[in-house]
Coordinates of C-alpha atoms in Angstrom, one line a residue:
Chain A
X1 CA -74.9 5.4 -20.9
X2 CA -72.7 8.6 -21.0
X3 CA -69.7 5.7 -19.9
X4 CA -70.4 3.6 -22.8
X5 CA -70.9 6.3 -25.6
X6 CA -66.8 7.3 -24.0
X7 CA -65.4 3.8 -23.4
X8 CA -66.6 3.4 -27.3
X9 CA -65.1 6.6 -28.9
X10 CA -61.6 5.5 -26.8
X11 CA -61.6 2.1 -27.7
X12 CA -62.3 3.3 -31.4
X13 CA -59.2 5.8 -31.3
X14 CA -57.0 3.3 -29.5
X15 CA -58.1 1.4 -32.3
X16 CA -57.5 3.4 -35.0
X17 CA -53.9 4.0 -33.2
X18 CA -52.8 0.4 -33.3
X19 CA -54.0 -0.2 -36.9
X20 CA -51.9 3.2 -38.3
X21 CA -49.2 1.0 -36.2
X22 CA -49.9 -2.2 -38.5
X23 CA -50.0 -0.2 -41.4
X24 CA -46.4 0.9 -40.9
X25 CA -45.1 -2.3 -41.8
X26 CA -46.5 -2.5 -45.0
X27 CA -44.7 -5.9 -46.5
X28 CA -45.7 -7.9 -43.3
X29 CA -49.0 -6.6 -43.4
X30 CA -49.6 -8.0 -46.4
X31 CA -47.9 -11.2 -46.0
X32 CA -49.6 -11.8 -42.4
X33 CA -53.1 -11.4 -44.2
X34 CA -51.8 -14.1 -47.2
X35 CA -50.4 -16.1 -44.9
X36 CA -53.9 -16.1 -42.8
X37 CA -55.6 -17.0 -45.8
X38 CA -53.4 -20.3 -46.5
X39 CA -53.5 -21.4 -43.0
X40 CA -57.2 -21.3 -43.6
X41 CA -57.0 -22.4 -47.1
X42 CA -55.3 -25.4 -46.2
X43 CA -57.6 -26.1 -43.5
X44 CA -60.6 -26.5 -46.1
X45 CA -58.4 -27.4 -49.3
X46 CA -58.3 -31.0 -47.6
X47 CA -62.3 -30.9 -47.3
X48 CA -62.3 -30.2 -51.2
X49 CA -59.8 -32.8 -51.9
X50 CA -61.4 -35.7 -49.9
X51 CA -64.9 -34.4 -51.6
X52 CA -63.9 -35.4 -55.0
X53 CA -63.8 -39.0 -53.9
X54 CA -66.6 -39.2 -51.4
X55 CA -70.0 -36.7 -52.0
X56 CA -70.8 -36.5 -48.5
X57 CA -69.4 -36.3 -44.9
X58 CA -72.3 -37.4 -42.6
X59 CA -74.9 -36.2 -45.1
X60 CA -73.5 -33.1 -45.6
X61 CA -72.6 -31.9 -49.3
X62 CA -69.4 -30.4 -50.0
X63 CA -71.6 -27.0 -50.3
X64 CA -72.8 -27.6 -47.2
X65 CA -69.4 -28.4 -45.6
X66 CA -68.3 -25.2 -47.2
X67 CA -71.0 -23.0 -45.7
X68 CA -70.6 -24.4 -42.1
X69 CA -66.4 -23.6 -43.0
X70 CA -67.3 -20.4 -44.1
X71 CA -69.9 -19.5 -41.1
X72 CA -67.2 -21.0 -38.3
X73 CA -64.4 -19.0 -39.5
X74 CA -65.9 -15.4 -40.5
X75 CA -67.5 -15.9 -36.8
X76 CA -63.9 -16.9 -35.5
X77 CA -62.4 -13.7 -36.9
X78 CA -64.5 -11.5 -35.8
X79 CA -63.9 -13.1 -32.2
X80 CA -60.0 -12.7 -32.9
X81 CA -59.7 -9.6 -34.7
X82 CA -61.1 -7.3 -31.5
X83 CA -59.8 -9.7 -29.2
X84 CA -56.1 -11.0 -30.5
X85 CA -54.0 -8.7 -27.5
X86 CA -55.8 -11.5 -24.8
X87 CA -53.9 -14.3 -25.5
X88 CA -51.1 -12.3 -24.2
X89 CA -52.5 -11.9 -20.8
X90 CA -50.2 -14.3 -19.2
X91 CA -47.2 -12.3 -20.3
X92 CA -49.2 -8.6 -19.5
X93 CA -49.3 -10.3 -15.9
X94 CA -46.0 -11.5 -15.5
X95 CA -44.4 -8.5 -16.3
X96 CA -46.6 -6.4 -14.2
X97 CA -47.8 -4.9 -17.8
X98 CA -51.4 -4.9 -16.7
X99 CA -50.5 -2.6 -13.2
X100 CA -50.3 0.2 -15.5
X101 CA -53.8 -1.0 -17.5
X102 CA -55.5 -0.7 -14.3
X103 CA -54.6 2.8 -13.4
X104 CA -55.8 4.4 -16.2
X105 CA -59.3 5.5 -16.1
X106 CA -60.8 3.1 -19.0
X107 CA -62.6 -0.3 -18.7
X108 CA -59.0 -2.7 -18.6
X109 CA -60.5 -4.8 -21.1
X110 CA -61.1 -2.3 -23.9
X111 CA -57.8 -1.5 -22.8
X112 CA -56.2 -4.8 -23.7
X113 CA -58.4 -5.3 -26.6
X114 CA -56.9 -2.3 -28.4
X115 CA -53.1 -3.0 -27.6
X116 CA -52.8 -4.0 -31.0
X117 CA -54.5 -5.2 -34.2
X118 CA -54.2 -9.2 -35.6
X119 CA -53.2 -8.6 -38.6
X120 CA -53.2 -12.2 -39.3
X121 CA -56.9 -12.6 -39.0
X122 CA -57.8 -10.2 -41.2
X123 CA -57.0 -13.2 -44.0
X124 CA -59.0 -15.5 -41.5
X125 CA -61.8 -12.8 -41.9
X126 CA -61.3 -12.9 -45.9
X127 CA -61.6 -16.5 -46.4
X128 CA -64.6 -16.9 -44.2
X129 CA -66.6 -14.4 -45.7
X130 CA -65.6 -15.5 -49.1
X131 CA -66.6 -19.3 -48.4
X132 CA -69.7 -17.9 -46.7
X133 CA -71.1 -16.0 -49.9
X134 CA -69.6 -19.0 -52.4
X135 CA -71.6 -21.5 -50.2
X136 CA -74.9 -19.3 -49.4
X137 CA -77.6 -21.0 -49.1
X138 CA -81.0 -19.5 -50.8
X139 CA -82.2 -17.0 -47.9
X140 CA -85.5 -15.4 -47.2
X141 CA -85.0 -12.1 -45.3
X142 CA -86.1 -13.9 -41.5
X143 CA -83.3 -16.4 -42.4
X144 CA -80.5 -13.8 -43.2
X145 CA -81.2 -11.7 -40.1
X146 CA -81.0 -14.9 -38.3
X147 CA -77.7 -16.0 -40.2
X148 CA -76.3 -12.3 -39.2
X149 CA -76.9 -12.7 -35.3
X150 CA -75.0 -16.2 -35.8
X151 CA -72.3 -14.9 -37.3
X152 CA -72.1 -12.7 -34.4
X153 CA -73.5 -15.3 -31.6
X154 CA -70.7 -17.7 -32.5
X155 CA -68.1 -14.8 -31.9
X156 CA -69.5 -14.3 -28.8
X157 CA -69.3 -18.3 -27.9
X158 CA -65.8 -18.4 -28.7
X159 CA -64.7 -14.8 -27.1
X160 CA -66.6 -16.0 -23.6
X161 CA -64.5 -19.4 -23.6
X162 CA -61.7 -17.8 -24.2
X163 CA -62.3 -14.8 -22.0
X164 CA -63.2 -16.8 -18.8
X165 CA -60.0 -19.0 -19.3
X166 CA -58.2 -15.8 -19.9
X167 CA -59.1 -14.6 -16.8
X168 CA -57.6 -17.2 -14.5
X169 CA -54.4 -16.3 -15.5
X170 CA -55.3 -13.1 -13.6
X171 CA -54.9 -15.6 -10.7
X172 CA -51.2 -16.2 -11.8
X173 CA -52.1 -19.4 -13.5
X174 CA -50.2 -20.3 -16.0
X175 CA -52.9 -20.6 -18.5
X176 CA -51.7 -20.3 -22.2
X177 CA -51.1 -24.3 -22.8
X178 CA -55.2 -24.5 -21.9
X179 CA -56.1 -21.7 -23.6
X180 CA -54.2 -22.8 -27.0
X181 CA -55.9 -26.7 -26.6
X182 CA -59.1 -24.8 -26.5
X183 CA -58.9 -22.7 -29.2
X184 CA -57.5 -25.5 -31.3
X185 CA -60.5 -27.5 -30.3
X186 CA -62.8 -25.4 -31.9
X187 CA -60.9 -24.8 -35.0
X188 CA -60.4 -28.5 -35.3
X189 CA -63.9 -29.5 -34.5
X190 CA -65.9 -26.7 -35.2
X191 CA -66.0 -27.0 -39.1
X192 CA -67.7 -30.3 -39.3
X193 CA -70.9 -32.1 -39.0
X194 CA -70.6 -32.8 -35.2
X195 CA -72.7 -36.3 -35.6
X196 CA -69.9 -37.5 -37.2
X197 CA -67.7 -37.5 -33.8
X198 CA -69.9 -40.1 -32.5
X199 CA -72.9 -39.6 -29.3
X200 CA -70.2 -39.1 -26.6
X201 CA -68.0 -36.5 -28.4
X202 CA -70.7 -34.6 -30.0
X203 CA -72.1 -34.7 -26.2
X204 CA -68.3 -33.1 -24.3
X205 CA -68.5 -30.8 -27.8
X206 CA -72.1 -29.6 -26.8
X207 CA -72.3 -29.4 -23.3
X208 CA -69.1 -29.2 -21.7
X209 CA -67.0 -26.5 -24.3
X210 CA -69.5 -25.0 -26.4
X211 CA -68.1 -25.8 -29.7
X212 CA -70.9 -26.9 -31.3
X213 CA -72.9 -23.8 -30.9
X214 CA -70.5 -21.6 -32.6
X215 CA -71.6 -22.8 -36.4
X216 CA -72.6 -26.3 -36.4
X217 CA -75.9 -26.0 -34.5
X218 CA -77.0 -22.8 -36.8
X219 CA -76.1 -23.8 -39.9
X220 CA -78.3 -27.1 -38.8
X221 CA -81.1 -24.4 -38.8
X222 CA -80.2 -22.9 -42.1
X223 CA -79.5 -25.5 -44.0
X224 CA -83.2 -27.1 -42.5
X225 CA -81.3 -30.1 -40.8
X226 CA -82.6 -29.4 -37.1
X227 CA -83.4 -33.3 -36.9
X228 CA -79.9 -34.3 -36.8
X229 CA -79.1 -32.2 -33.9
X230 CA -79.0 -33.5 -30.3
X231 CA -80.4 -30.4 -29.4
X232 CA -84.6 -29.8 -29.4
X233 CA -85.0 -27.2 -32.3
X234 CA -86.5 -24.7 -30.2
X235 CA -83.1 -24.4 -28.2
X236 CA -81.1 -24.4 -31.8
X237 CA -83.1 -21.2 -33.1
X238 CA -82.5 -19.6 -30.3
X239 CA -78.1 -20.7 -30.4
X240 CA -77.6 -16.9 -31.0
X241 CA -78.5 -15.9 -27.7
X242 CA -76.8 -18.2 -26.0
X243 CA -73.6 -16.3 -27.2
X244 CA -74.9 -13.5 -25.6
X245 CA -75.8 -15.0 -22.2
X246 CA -72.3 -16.9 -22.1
X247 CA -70.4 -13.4 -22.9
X248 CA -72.4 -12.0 -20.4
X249 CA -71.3 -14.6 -17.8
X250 CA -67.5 -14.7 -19.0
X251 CA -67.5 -11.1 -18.4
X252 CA -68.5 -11.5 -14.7
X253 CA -65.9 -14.2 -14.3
X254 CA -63.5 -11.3 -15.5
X255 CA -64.4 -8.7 -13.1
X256 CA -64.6 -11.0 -10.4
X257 CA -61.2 -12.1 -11.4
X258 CA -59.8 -8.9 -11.5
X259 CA -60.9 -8.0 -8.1
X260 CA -58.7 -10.6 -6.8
X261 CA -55.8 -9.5 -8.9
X262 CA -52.4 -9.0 -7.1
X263 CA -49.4 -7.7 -9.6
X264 CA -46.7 -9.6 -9.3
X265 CA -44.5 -6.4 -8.0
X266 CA -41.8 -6.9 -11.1
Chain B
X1 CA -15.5 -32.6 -36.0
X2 CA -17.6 -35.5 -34.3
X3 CA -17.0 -33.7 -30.8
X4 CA -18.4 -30.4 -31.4
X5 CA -21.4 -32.3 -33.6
X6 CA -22.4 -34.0 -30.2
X7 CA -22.2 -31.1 -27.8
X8 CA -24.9 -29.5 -30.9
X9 CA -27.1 -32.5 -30.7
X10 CA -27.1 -32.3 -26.6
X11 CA -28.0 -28.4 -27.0
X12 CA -30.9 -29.2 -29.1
X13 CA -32.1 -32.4 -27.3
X14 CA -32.1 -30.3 -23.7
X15 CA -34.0 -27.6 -25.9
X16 CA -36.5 -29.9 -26.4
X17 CA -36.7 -30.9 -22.7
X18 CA -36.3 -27.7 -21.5
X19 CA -39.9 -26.9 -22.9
X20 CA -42.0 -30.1 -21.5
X21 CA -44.7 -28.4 -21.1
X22 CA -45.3 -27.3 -24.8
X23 CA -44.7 -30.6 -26.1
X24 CA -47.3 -32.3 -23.6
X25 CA -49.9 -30.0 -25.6
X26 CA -48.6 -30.8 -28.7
X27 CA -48.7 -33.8 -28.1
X28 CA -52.8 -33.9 -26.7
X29 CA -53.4 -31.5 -29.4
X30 CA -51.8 -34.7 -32.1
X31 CA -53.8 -37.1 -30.2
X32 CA -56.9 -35.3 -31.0
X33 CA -56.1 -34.5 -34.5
X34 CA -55.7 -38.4 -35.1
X35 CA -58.9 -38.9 -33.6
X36 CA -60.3 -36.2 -35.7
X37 CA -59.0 -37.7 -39.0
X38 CA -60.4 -41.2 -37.4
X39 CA -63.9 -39.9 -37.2
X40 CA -64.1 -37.8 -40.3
X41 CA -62.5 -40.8 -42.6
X42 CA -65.3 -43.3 -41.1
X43 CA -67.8 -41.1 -41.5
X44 CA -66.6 -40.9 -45.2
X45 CA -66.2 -44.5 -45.7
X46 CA -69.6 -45.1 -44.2
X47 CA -71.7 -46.0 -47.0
X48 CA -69.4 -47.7 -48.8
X49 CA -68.8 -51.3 -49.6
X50 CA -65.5 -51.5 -52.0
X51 CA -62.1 -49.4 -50.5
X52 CA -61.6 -46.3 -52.6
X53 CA -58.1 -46.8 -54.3
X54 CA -57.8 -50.0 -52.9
X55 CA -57.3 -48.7 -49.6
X56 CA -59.3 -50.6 -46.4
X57 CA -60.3 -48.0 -43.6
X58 CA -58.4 -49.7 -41.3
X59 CA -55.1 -49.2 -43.4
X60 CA -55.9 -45.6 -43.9
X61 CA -56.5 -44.9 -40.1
X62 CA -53.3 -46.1 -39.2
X63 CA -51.4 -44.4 -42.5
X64 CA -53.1 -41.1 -40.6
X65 CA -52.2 -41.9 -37.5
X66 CA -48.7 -42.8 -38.3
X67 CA -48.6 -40.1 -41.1
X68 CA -49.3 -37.4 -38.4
X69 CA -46.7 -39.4 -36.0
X70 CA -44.0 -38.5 -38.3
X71 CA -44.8 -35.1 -39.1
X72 CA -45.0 -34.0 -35.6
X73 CA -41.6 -35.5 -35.1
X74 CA -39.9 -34.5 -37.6
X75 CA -41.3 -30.8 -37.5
X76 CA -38.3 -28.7 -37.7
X77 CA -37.2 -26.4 -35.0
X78 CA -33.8 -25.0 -36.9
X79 CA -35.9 -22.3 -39.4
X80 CA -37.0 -20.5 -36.2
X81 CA -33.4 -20.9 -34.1
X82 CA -31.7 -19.7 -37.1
X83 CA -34.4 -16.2 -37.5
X84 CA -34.2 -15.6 -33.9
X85 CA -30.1 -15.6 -34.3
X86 CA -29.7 -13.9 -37.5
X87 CA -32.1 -10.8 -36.2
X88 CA -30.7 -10.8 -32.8
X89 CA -26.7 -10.6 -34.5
X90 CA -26.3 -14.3 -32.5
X91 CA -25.3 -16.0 -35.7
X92 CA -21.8 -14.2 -35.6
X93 CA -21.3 -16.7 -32.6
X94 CA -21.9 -20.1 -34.9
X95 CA -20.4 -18.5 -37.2
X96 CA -17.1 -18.4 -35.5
X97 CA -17.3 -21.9 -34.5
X98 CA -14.5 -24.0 -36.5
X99 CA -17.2 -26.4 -37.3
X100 CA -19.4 -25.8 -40.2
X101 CA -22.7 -23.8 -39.5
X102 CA -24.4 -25.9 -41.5
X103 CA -23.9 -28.8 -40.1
X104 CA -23.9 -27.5 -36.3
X105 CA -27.6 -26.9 -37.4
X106 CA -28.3 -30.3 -38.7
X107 CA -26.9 -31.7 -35.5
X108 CA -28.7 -29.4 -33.1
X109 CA -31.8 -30.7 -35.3
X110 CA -30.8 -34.0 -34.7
X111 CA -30.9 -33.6 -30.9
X112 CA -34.1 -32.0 -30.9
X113 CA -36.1 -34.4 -32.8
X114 CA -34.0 -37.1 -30.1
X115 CA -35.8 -35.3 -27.8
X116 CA -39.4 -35.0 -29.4
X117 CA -39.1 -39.1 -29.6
X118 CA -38.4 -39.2 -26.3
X119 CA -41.3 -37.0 -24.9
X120 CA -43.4 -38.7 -27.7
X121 CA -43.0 -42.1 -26.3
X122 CA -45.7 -42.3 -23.8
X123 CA -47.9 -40.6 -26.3
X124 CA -47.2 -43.6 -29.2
X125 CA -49.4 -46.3 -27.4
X126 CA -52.4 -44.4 -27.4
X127 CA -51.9 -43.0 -30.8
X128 CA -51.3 -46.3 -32.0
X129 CA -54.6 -47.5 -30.3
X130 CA -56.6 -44.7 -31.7
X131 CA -55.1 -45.2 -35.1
X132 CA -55.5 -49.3 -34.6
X133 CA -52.1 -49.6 -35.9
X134 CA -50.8 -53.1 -36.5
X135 CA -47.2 -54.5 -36.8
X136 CA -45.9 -53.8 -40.6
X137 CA -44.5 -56.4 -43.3
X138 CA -42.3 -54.2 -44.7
X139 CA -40.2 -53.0 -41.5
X140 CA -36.8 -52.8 -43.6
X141 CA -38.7 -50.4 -46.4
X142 CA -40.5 -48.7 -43.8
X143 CA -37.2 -47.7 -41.5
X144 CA -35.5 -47.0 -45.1
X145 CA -37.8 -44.4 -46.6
X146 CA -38.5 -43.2 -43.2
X147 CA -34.7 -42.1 -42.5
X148 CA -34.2 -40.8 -46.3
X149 CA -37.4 -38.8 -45.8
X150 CA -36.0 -37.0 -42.8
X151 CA -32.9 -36.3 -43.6
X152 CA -34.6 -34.3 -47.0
X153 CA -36.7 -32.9 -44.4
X154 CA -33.6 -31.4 -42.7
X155 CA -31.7 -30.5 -45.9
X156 CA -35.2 -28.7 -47.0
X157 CA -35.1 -26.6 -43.5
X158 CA -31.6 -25.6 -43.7
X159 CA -32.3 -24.2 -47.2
X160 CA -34.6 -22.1 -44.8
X161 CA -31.9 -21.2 -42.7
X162 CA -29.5 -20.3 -45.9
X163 CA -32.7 -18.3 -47.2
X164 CA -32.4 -16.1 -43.6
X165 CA -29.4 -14.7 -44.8
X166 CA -30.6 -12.5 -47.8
X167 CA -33.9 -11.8 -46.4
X168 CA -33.1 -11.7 -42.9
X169 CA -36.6 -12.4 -41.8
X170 CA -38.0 -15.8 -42.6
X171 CA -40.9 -16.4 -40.2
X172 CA -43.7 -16.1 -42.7
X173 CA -41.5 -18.7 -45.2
X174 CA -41.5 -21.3 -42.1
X175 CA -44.7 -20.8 -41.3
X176 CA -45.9 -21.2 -45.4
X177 CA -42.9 -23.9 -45.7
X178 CA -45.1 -25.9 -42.3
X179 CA -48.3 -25.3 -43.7
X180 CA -47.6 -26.5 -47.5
X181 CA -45.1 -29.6 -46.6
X182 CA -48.0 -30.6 -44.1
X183 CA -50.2 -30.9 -46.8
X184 CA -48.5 -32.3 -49.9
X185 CA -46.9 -35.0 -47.3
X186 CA -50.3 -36.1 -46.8
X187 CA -51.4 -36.2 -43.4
X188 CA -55.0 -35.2 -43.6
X189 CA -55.6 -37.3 -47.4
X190 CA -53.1 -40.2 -48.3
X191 CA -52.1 -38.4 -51.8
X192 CA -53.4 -41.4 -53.9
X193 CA -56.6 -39.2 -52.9
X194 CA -55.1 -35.6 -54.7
X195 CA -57.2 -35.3 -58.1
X196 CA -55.6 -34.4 -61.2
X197 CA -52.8 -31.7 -61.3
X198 CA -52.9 -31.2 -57.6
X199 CA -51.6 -34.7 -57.8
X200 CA -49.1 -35.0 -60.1
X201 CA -48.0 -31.6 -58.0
X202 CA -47.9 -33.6 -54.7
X203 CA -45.8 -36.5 -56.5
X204 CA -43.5 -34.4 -57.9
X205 CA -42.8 -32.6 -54.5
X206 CA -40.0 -34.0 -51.9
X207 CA -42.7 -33.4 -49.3
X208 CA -44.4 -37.0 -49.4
X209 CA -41.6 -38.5 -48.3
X210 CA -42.1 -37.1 -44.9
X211 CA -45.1 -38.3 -44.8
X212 CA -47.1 -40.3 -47.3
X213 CA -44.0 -42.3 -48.8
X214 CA -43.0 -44.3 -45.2
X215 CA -46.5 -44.6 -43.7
X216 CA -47.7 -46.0 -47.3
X217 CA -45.3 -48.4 -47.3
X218 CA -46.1 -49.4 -43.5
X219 CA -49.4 -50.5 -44.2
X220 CA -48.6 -52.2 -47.6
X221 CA -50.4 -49.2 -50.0
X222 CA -46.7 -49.3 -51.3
X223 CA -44.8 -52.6 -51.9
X224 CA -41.8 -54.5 -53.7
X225 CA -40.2 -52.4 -56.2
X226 CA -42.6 -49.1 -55.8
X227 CA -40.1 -49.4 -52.4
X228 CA -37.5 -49.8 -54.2
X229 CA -38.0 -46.9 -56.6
X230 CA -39.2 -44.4 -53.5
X231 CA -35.6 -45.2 -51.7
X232 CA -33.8 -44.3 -55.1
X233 CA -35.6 -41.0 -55.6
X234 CA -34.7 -40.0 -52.1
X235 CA -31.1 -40.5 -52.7
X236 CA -31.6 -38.6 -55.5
X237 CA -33.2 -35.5 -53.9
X238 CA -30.7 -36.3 -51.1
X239 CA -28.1 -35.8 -53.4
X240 CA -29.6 -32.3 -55.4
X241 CA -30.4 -30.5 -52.2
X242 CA -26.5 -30.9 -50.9
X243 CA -25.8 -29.6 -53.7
X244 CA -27.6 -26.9 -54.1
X245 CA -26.9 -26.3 -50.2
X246 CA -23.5 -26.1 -51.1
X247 CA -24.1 -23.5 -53.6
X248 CA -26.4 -21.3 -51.8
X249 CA -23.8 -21.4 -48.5
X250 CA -21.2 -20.1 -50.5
X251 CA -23.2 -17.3 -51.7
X252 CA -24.8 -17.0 -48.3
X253 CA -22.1 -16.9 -46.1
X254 CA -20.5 -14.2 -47.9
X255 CA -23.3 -12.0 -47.2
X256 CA -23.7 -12.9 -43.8
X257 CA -24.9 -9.4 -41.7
X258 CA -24.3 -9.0 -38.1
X259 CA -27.4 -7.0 -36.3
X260 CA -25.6 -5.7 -33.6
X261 CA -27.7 -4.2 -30.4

């Protein structure tokens, strides 16, 4: 416990560290965060465009659309904002960066994590949270604890994907082409009514890459549209956890990993 | 002058296929946007029985499909050559060339998008499926607005490159410039979609002709003299932006600073 209670007060400072660092470049601070914003913007500006001509996309309202949007990306940045320094991995191992992570006495993950701040996705962060309180459904105070641990669930879907691929490039794998496809994947596919994709792509977004769970399946519960799922709804009210278990297992994939690691000596 | 031109347009087309492995991605990343946009517009068409300005799903999947086609190939490559050259002192070296550094640009862009058509190729068949693409009745229109459109394009990304000069940095501009032609060229909504202001915005923008203008006219949304009218306004544009190139470069290259280090 002791461990923890230090690994969090480092990673906090480190943290702290890297964000006066952001801070120092003032002008691209603020256009990284505005430029987050519009990559995002754009992303859901064409939802609201084709929503003036058609009311619904698979039986979803534009407000619904919105809130699923909204859900997907606040839990998207607060997977990227702690976690932006992995998709440089491949570079940390091919220039023997992460020999030097490994000899110092913290856990080399909290290490990596804190190498610097995505400035970026603090605009990814913005819009999500703004769509998510625009498009708020009516809560009772069960259903807003249980929006909360989505929020945080879906984070912890999309950091496990992307930390178990991360951590075969720890097997000198050249892993970054995967790592973008799959990322892309669930920023593509993740802010829509999955029955739209049709049985066998819903299926591969389900079962095989987890995409579904990050919003769609919880926002199903929220918005009371469990029926449409190709999930039982027992297994859909419980989506949260399943974040946990999968980080839980991507983090055992890492370790393992990083036992096998061998620097590349440059 | 045509020499040196070349030897650009080789630089920029092994550029390309120095970097296979990127496009491959890109290109599986396109394929799934196209069937992204596939799903999402049948889904939308679903429940209804008369085509939404006068457009039949099939003719909008393959304007998408084609739409996105274009854009990813004609994606330009010179905004972030130009940055990296300008920051890293580099640019003294083009500048020094006896050939024009505008136009050593174009050229190199030229090569490069040689080279995304080549690595494209294999992709075209299944995007073509996917999009259920048929052969066009307008081929001549089609090639016409098709070529006008990317030459703006390349005009629009040297004014980029010229813009490097006073600011020195211009990867958040590229990045907005990517993100806002995307969208007012119409690759996710056919602009006869935009509502209101936001579309007489995207018809008074240069972007649709990357986009909207040729694969419109592909699958007959545009026809007779509406092709006749899009060709003109391109020469026009055509014409304003060398202009106004030539103006800026003037100014620009008198500025020029070499980062040395």
């Amino acid at each position: 416990m002791a461990e923890v209670v230090r690994t969090l007060r480092l990673y906090w400072r480190l943290q702290r560290a890297a964000m006066r660092g952001a801070l120092q470049y003032r002008l691209n601070l603020v256009i990284g965060v505005a430029t987050g914003v519009a990559y995002q913007g754009s992303g859901f500006a064409f939802v609201w465009v084709v929503m003036h001509t058609f009311p619904a996309i698979g039986g979803w309202s534009l407000r619904e659309i919105a809130f699923l949007y909204g859900l997907r990306l606040t839990a998207h940045a607060l997977y990227v904002l702690p976690f932006s320094s992995l998709i440089g991995l491949d570079w940390l191992v091919r220039e023997g960066e992460l020999d030097r992570v490994l000899l110092r006495p913290l856990n080399p993950l909290v290490q990596i994590m804190a190498k610097r701040l995505g400035v970026g996705q603090l605009g990814d962060l913005l819009a999500g949270l703004v769509l998510l309180v625009v498009a708020l459904p009516p809560l009772g105070p069960a259903s807003a604890l249980f929006c909360l641990a989505a929020v945080v669930g879906g984070a912890l879907v999309e950091t496990a994907v992307s930390l178990a691929l991360a951590s075969l490039s720890l097997r000198t794998w050249n892993t970054i082409a995967v790592r973008v496809f799959a990322d892309d994947l669930f920023s593509k596919f993740g802010s829509y009514p999955m029955s739209v994709f049709g049985g066998a792509a819903q299926w591969a977004l389900t079962f095989v890459l987890p995409v579904a769970f990050v919003a769609y399946v919880p926002a199903s519960v929220l918005l009371d549209r469990t029926g449409e799922l190709n999930v039982p709804a027992p297994v859909a009210y419980a989506s949260p956890l399943l974040g946990v278990a999968l980080f839980a297992l991507a983090y055992r994939i890492w370790s393992r990993q990083l036992r096998h690691y061998q620097s590349t000596g440059t | 002058m045509i020499r040196p031109l070349a030897g650009m347009a080789r630089v920029g087309l092994r550029f390309q296929l120095a970097y296979r492995s990127d496009v491959i991605m890109s290109v599986v990343a396109l394929v799934a946007q196209v069937f992204l946009l596939r799903m999402i517009w049948t889904a939308l068409y679903g429940g209804r029985e008369h085509d939404p300005q006068g457009l039949t799903l099939e003719a909008l999947l393959a304007y998408l499909s084609l739409a996105n086609l274009q854009a990813f190939a004609t994606t330009p490559i010179i905004p972030r050559i130009a940055h990296f050259r300008i920051r890293t002192g580099m640019v003294f070296f083009d500048l020094s060339r006896p050939t024009g550094y505008l136009p050593q640009m174009a050229a190199f862009q030229a090569g490069h998008t040689a080279g995304g058509l080549l690595m494209l190729a294999p992709a075209v068949p299944v995007v073509l499926l996917v999009g259920t693409i048929t052969p066009t009745e307008h081929p001549i229109g089609y090639a016409a607005t098709l070529a006008l459109g990317y030459v703006i394009s390349v005009m629009m990304s040297l004014l980029i490159c010229v813009i490097g000069f006073w600011t020195l940095e211009t990867a958040a501009i590229s990045m907005l410039y990517r993100l806002v032609s995307h969208f007012f060229a119409g690759t996710m909504v056919p602009l006869s979609f935009f509502p209101g202001a936001l579309g007489v915005l995207a018809d008074a923008l240069p972007f649709k002709y990357m986009g909207y203008v040729p694969a419109a006219v592909y699958v007959g949304h545009l026809s007779g003299g509406q092709i006749g009218q899009a060709v003109a306004v391109e020469v026009g544009w055509i014409a304003a932006l060398a202009a106004l190139l030539w103006a800026m470069w003037r100014r620009a290259h008198r500025r020029v600073v070499i980062q040395g280090g």
